[in-house]
CSV table of C-alpha atoms and ligand atoms in Angstrom, one decimal:
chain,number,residue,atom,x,y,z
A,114,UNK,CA,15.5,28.5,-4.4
A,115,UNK,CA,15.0,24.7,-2.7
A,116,UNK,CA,14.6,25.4,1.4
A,117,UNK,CA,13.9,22.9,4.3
A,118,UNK,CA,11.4,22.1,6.0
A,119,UNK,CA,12.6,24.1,9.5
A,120,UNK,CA,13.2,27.5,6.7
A,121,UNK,CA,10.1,26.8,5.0
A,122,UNK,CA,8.4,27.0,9.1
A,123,UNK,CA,10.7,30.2,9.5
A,124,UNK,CA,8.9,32.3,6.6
A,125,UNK,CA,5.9,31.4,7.8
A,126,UNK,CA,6.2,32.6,11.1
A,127,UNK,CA,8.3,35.9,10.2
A,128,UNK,CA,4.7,36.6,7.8
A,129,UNK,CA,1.9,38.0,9.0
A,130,UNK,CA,-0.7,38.5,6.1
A,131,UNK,CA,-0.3,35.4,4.0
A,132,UNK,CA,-2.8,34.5,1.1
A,133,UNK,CA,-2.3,30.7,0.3
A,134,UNK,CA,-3.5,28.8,-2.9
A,135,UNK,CA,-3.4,25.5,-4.6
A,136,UNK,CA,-3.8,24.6,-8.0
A,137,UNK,CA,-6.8,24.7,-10.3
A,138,UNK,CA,-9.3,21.6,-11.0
A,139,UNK,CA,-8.0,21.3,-7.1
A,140,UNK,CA,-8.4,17.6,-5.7
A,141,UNK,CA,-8.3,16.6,-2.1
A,142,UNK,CA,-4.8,17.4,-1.5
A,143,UNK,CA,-5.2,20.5,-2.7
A,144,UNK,CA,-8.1,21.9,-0.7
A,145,UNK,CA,-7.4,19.9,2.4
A,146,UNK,CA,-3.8,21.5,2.5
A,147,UNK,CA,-4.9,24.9,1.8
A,148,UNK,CA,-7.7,24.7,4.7
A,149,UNK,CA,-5.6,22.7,7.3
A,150,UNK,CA,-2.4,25.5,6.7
A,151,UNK,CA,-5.4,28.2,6.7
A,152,UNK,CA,-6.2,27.4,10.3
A,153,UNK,CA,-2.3,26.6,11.4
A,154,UNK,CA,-1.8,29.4,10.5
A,155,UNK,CA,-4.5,31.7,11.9
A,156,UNK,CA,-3.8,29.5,15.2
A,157,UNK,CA,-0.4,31.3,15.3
A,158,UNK,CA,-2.7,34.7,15.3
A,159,UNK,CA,-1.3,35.3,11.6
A,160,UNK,CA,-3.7,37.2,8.7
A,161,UNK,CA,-4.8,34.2,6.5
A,162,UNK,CA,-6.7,33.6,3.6
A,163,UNK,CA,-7.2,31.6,0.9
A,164,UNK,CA,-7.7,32.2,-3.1
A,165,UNK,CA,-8.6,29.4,-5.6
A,166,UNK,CA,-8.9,30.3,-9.2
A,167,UNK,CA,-12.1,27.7,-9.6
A,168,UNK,CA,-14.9,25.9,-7.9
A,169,UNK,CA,-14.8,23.5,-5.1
A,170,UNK,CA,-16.0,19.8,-5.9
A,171,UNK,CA,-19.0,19.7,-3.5
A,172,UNK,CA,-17.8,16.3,-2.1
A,173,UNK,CA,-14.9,18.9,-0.5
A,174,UNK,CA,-16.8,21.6,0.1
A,175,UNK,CA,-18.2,20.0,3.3
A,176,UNK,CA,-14.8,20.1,4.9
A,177,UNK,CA,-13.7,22.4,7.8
A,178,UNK,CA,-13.8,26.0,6.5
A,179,UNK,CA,-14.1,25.5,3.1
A,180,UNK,CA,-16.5,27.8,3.0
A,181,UNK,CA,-13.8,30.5,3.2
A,182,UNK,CA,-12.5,29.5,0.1
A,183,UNK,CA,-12.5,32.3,-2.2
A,184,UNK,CA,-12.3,32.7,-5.9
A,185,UNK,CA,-10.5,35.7,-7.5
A,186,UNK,CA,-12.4,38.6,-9.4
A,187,UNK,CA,-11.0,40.2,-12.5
A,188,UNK,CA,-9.1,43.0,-11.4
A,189,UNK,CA,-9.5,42.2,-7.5
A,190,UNK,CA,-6.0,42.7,-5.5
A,191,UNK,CA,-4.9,41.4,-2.2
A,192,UNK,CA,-2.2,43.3,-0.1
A,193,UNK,CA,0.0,39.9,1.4
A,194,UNK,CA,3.2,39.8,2.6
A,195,UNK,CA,3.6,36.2,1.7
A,196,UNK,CA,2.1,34.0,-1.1
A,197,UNK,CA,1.9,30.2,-0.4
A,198,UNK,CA,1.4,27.8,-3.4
A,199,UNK,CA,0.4,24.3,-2.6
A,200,UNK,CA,0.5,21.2,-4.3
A,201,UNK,CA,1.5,22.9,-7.6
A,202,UNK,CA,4.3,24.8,-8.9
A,203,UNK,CA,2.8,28.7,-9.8
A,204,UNK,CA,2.3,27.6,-13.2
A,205,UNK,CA,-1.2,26.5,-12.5
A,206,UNK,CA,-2.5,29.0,-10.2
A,207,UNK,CA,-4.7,30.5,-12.6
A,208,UNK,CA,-5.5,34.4,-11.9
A,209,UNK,CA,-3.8,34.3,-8.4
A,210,UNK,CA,-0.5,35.7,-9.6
A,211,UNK,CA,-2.3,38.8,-10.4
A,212,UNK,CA,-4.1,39.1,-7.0
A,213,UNK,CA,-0.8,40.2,-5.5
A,214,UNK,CA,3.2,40.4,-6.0
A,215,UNK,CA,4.3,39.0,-2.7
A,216,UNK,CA,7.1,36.9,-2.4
A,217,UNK,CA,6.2,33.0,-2.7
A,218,UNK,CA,6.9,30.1,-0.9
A,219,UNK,CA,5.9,26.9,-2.5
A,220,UNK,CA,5.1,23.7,-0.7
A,221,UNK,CA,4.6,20.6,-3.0
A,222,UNK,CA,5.2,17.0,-3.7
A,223,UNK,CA,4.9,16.8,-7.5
A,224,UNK,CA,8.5,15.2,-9.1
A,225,UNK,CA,8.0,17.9,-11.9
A,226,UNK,CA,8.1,20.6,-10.5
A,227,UNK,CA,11.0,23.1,-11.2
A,228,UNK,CA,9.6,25.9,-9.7
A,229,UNK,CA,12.8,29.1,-9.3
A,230,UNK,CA,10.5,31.7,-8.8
A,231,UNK,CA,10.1,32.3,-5.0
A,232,UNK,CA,11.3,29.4,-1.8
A,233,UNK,CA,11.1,26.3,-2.4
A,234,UNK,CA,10.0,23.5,-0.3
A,235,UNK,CA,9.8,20.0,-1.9
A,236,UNK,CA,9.7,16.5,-1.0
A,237,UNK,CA,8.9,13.9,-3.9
A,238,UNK,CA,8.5,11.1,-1.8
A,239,UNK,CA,5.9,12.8,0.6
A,240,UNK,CA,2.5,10.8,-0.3
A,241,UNK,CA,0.4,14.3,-0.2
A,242,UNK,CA,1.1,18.0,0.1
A,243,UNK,CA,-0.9,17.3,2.9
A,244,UNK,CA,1.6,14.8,4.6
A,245,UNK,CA,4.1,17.7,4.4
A,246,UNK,CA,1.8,20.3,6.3
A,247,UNK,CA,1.1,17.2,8.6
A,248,UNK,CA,5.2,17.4,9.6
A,249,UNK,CA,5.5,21.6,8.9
A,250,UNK,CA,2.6,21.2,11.7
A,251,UNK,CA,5.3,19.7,14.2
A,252,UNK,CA,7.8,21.6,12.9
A,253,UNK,CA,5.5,25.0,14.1
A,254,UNK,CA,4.5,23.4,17.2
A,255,UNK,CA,0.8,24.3,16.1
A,256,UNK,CA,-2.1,21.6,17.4
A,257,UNK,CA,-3.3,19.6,15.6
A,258,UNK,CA,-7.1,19.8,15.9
A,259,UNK,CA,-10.0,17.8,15.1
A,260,UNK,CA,-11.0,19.9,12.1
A,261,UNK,CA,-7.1,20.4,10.9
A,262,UNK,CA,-6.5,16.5,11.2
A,263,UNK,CA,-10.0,16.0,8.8
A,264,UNK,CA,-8.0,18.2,6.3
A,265,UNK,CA,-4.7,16.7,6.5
A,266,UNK,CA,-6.5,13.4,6.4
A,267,UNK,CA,-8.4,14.0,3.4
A,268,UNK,CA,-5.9,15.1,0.7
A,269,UNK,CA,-3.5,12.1,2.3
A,270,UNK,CA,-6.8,9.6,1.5
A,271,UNK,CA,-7.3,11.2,-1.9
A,272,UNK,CA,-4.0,11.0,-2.8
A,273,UNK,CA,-3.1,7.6,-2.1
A,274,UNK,CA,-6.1,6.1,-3.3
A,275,UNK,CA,-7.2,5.6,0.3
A,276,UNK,CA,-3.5,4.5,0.9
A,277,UNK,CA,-3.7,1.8,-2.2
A,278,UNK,CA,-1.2,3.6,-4.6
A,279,UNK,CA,2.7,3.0,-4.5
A,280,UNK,CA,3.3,6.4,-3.0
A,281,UNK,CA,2.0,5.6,0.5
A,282,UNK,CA,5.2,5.1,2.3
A,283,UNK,CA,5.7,4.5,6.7
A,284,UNK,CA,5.5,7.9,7.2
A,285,UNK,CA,1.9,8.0,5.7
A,286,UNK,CA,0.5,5.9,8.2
A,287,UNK,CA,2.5,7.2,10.8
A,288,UNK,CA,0.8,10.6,9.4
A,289,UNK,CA,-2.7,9.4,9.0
A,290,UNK,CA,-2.3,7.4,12.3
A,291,UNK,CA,-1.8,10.4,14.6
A,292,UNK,CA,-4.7,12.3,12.5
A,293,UNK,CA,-7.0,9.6,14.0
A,294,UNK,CA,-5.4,10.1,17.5
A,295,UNK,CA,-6.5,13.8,16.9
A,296,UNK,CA,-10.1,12.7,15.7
A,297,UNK,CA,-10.6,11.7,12.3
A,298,UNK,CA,-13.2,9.0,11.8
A,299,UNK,CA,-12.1,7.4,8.1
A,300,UNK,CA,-15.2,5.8,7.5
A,301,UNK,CA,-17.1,9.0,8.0
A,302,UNK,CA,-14.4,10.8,5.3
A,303,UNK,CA,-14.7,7.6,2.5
A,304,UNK,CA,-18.5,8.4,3.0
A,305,UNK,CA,-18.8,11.5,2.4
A,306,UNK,CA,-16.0,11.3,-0.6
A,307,UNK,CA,-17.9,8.6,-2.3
A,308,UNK,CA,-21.3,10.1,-2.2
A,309,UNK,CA,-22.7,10.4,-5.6
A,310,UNK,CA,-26.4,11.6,-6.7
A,311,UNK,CA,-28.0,8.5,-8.6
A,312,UNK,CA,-27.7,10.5,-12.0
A,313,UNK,CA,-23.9,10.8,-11.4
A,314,UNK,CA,-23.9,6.9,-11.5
A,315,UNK,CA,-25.4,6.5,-14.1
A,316,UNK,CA,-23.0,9.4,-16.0
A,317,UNK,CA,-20.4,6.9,-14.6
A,318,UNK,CA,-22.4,4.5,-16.8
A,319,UNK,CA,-22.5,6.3,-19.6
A,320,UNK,CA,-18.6,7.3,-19.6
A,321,UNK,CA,-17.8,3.7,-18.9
A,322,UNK,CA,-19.5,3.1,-22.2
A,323,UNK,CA,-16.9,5.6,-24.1
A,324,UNK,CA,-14.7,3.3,-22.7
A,325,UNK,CA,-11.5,1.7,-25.6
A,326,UNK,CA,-8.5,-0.1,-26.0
A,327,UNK,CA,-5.3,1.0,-28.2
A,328,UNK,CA,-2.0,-0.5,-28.5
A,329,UNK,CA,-3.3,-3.9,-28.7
A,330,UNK,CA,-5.0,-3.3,-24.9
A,331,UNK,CA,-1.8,-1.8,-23.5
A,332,UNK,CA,-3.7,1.4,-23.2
A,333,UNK,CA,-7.0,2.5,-21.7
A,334,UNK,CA,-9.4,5.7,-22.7
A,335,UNK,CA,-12.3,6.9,-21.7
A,336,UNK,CA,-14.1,10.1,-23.4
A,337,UNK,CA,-15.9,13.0,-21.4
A,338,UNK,CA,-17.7,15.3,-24.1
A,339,UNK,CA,-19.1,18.5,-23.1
A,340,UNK,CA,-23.0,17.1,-23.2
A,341,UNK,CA,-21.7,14.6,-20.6
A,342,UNK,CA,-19.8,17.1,-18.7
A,343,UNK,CA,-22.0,19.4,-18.5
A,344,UNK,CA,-24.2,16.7,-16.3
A,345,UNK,CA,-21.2,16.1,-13.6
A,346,UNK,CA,-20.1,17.8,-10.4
A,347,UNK,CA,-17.1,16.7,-11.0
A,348,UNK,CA,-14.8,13.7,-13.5
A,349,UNK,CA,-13.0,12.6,-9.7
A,350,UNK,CA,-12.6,9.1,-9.9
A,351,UNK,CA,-13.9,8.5,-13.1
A,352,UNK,CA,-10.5,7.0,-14.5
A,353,UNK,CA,-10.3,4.6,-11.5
A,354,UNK,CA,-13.1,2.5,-13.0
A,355,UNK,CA,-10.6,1.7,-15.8
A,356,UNK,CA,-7.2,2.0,-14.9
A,357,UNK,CA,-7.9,-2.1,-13.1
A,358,UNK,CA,-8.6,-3.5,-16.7
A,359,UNK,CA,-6.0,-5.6,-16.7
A,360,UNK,CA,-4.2,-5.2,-20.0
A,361,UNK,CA,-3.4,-1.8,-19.8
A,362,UNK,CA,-0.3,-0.2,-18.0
A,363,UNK,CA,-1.8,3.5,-19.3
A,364,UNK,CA,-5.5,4.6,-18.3
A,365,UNK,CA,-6.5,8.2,-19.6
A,366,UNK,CA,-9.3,10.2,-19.5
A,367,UNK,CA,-10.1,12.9,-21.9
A,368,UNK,CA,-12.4,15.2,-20.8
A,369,UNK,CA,-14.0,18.5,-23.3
A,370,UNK,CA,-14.6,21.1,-20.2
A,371,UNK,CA,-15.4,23.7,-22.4
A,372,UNK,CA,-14.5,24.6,-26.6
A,373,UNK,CA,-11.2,23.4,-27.0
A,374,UNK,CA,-10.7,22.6,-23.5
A,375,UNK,CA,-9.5,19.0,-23.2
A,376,UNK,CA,-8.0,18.1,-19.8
A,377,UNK,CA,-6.1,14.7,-19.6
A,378,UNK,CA,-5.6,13.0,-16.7
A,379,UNK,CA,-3.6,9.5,-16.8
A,380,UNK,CA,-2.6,6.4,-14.7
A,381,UNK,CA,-0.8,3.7,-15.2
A,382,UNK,CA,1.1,0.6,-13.5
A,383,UNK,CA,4.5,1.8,-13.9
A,384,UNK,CA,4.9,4.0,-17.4
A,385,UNK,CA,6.1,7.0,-16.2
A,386,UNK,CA,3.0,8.9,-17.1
A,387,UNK,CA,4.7,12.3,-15.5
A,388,UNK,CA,6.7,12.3,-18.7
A,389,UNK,CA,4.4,11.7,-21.0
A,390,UNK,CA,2.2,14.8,-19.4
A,391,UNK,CA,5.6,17.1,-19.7
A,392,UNK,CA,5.5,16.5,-23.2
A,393,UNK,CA,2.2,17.6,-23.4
A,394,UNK,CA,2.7,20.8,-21.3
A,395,UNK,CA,1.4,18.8,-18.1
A,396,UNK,CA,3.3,17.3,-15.2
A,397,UNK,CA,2.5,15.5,-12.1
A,398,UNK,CA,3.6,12.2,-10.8
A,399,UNK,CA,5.4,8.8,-12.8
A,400,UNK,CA,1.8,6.9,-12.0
A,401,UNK,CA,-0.9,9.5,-11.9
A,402,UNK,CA,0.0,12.6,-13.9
A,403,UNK,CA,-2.5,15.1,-16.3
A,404,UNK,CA,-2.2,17.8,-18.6
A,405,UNK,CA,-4.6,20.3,-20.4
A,406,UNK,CA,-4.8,20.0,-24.8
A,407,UNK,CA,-6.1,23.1,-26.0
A,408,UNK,CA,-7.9,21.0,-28.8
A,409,UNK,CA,-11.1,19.8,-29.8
A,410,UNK,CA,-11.9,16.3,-28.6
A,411,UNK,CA,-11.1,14.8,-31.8
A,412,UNK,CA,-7.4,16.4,-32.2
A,413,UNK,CA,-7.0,16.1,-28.4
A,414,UNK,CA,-7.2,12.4,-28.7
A,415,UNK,CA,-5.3,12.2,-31.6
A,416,UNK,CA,-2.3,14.0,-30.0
A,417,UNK,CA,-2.6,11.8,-26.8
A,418,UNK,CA,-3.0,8.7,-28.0
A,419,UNK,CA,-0.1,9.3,-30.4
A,420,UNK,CA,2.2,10.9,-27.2
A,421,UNK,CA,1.3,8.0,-25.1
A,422,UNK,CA,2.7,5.6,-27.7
A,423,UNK,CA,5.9,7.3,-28.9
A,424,UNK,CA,6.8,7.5,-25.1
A,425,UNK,CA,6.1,3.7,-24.7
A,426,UNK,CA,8.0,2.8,-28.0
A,427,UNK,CA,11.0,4.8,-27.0
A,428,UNK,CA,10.8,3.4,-23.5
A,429,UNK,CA,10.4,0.0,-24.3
A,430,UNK,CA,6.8,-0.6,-23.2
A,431,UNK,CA,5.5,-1.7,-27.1
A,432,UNK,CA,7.3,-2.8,-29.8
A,433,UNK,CA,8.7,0.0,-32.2
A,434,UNK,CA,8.6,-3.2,-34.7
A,435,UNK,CA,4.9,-2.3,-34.9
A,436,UNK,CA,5.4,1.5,-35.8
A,437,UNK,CA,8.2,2.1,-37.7
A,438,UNK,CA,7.2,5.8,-37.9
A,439,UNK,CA,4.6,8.2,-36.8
A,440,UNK,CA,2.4,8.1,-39.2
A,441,UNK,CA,2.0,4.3,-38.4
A,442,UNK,CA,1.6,5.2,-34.5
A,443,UNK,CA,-1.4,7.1,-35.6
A,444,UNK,CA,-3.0,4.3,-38.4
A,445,UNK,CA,-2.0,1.7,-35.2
A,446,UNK,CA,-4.1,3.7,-32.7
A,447,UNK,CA,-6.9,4.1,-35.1
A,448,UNK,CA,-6.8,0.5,-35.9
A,449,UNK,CA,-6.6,-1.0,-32.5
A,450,UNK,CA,-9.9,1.7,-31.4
A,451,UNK,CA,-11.3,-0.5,-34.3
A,452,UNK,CA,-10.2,-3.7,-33.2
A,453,UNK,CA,-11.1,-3.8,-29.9
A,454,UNK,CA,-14.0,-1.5,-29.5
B,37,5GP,P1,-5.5,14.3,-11.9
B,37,5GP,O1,-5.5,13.3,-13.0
B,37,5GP,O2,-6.0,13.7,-10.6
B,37,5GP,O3,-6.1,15.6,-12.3
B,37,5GP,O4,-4.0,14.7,-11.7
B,37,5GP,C1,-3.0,13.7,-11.4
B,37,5GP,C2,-1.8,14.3,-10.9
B,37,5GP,O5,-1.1,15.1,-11.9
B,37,5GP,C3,-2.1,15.3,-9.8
B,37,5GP,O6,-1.0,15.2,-8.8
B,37,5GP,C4,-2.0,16.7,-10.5
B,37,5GP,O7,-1.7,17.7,-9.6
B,37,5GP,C5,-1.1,16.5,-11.6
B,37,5GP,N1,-1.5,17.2,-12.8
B,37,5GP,C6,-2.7,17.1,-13.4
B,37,5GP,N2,-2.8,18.0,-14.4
B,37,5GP,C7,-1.6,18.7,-14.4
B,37,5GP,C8,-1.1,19.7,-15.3
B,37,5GP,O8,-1.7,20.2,-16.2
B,37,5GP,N3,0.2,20.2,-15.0
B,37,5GP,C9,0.9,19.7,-13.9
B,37,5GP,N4,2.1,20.2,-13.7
B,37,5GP,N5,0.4,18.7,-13.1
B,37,5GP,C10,-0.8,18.2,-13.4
B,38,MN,MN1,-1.2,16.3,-4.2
């Protein structure tokens, strides 16, 4: 069921041992809103921990408390009387679910999700998950601290592209603004997220050099294999090297975690990638949105670069006068990798 904001605060405070999670391959938003609502919440002298079904980026794991961060074991359990999902609807939550059976209230900003299982709590137009905790924060009359505000203020960074993208909004600033007031220092935060080791650069090299156009430059891929992967912390940031060539209105990035692993992420300038991802069992947001093909590299890309195009033909963002039917969607992509690489 959708809640407010002021009923979303109520369960909160009528809880007293509350696990709270965030979704796997979990980004800035996702483990700065966990940690910030983590100490809100133990602030208010309630029982809180936090559960993550997979590893913490190390760029993150500097960050207040994230050292608390635990992942699930196979079989573990944990006795809560409230289950808070952030940033995701349950449906990526990995082993959580069977970590306990308490009720769930979910906190998020993605436009996809249709979460009915639990309370719901979500706001499309907030910049971060972490921009909502910033205002359930007021809405609690819980401080804002140094160490909450360098939470808050990391997922709201991450999320907007260090408040480039099209989803930062007044409120974001007015957000990130008092987070400053409480302490942040942003040039210390972009440091410490843009750190990379010398041999991730040059991995950044090396994927740039997977780097091809299809759809006559409309669209933008870049290829992670498992070798590669294997030799990264973490793909963050990666698409952003490509998604500025100027042709393209859709930048992806394939990436082979493990066998028949292939997690997509995409971008684009205005293609409402969020659909694109639905189609694909994914979601996320109309200009940054990612999904997970259960594929081999070489299928994986198939089946994206072919989604990618029937969405733009059927949207009007390429011609359907170039590919009259799918068959020719897939001979086009093929031909324009050749083309252009
Ligand atoms: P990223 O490319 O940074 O992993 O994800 C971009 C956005 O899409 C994020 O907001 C992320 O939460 C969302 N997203 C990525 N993968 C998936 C997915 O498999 N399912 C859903 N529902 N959202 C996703
Ligand atoms: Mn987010």
């Amino acid at each position: 069921m959708k809640i407010t904001l002021p009923v979303a605060a109520e369960k909160l405070r009528a809880a007293d041992k509350i696990l709270i999670t965030a979704h796997i391959n979990p980004d800035g938003d996702a483990i700065g809103s966990t940690l910030a609502l983590l100490q809100i919440l133990r602030s208010m002298g309630k029982n809180a921990e936090i559960y993550i079904d997979d590893k913490i980026p190390k760029n993150f794991s500097v960050m207040p408390f994230a050292e608390e961060i635990r992942q699930p074991r196979e079989y573990e359990k944990f006795d809560a009387d409230l289950l808070v999902i952030l940033d995701t609807a349950p449906d990526r939550i990995g082993k959580i679910k069977d970590l306990t059976g308490a009720p769930i209230l979910n906190i998020d900003h993605h436009i996809t999700n249709k979460n009915e299982e639990g309370d719901l709590y979500i706001d499309a137009n907030a910049a971060a998950t972490c921009e909502i905790i910033f205002y359930l924060c007021r809405e609690l009359s819980a401080e804002i601290t140094k160490n909450v505000a360098v939470c808050l203020y990391t997922g709201i960074a991450t999320d907007t592209g260090f408040f480039n993208y099209s989803n930062t909004r007044p409120s974001t600033f007015r957000a990130a603004a008092a987070l400053v007031e409480a302490g942040v220092e942003p040039n210390l935060i972009s440091e410490q997220l843009e750190k990379r080791t010398f041999r991730e650069v040059q991995i950044m090299s090396a994927a740039l050099q997977t780097t091809k156009l299809f759809y006559g430059g409309k669209v933008v891929g870049m290829f992670v294999d498992r070798e590669l992967y294997s030799q990264v912390d973490t793909t963050e940031g990666l698409i952003d090297l490509i998604r500025v060539i100027d042709s393209a209105d859709v930048a992806f990035l394939i990436t082979e975690k493990e066998k028949n692993i292939c997690r997509v992420s995409m971008r684009s300038k205005g293609v409402e990638v969020s659909e694109i991802a639905k189609r694909l069992g994914g979601g996320g947001h109309v200009r940054a949105a990612g999904c997970t093909i259960y594929q081999n590299m070489d299928i994986a890309k198939m089946t994206l670069i072919r989604t990618i195009g029937e969405f733009m033909i059927e949207n009007g963002y390429l011609r359907p006068i170039d590919f009259e039917n799918r068959e020719e969607v897939d001979l086009a992509a093929m031909n324009f990798e050749n083309e252009q690489s």
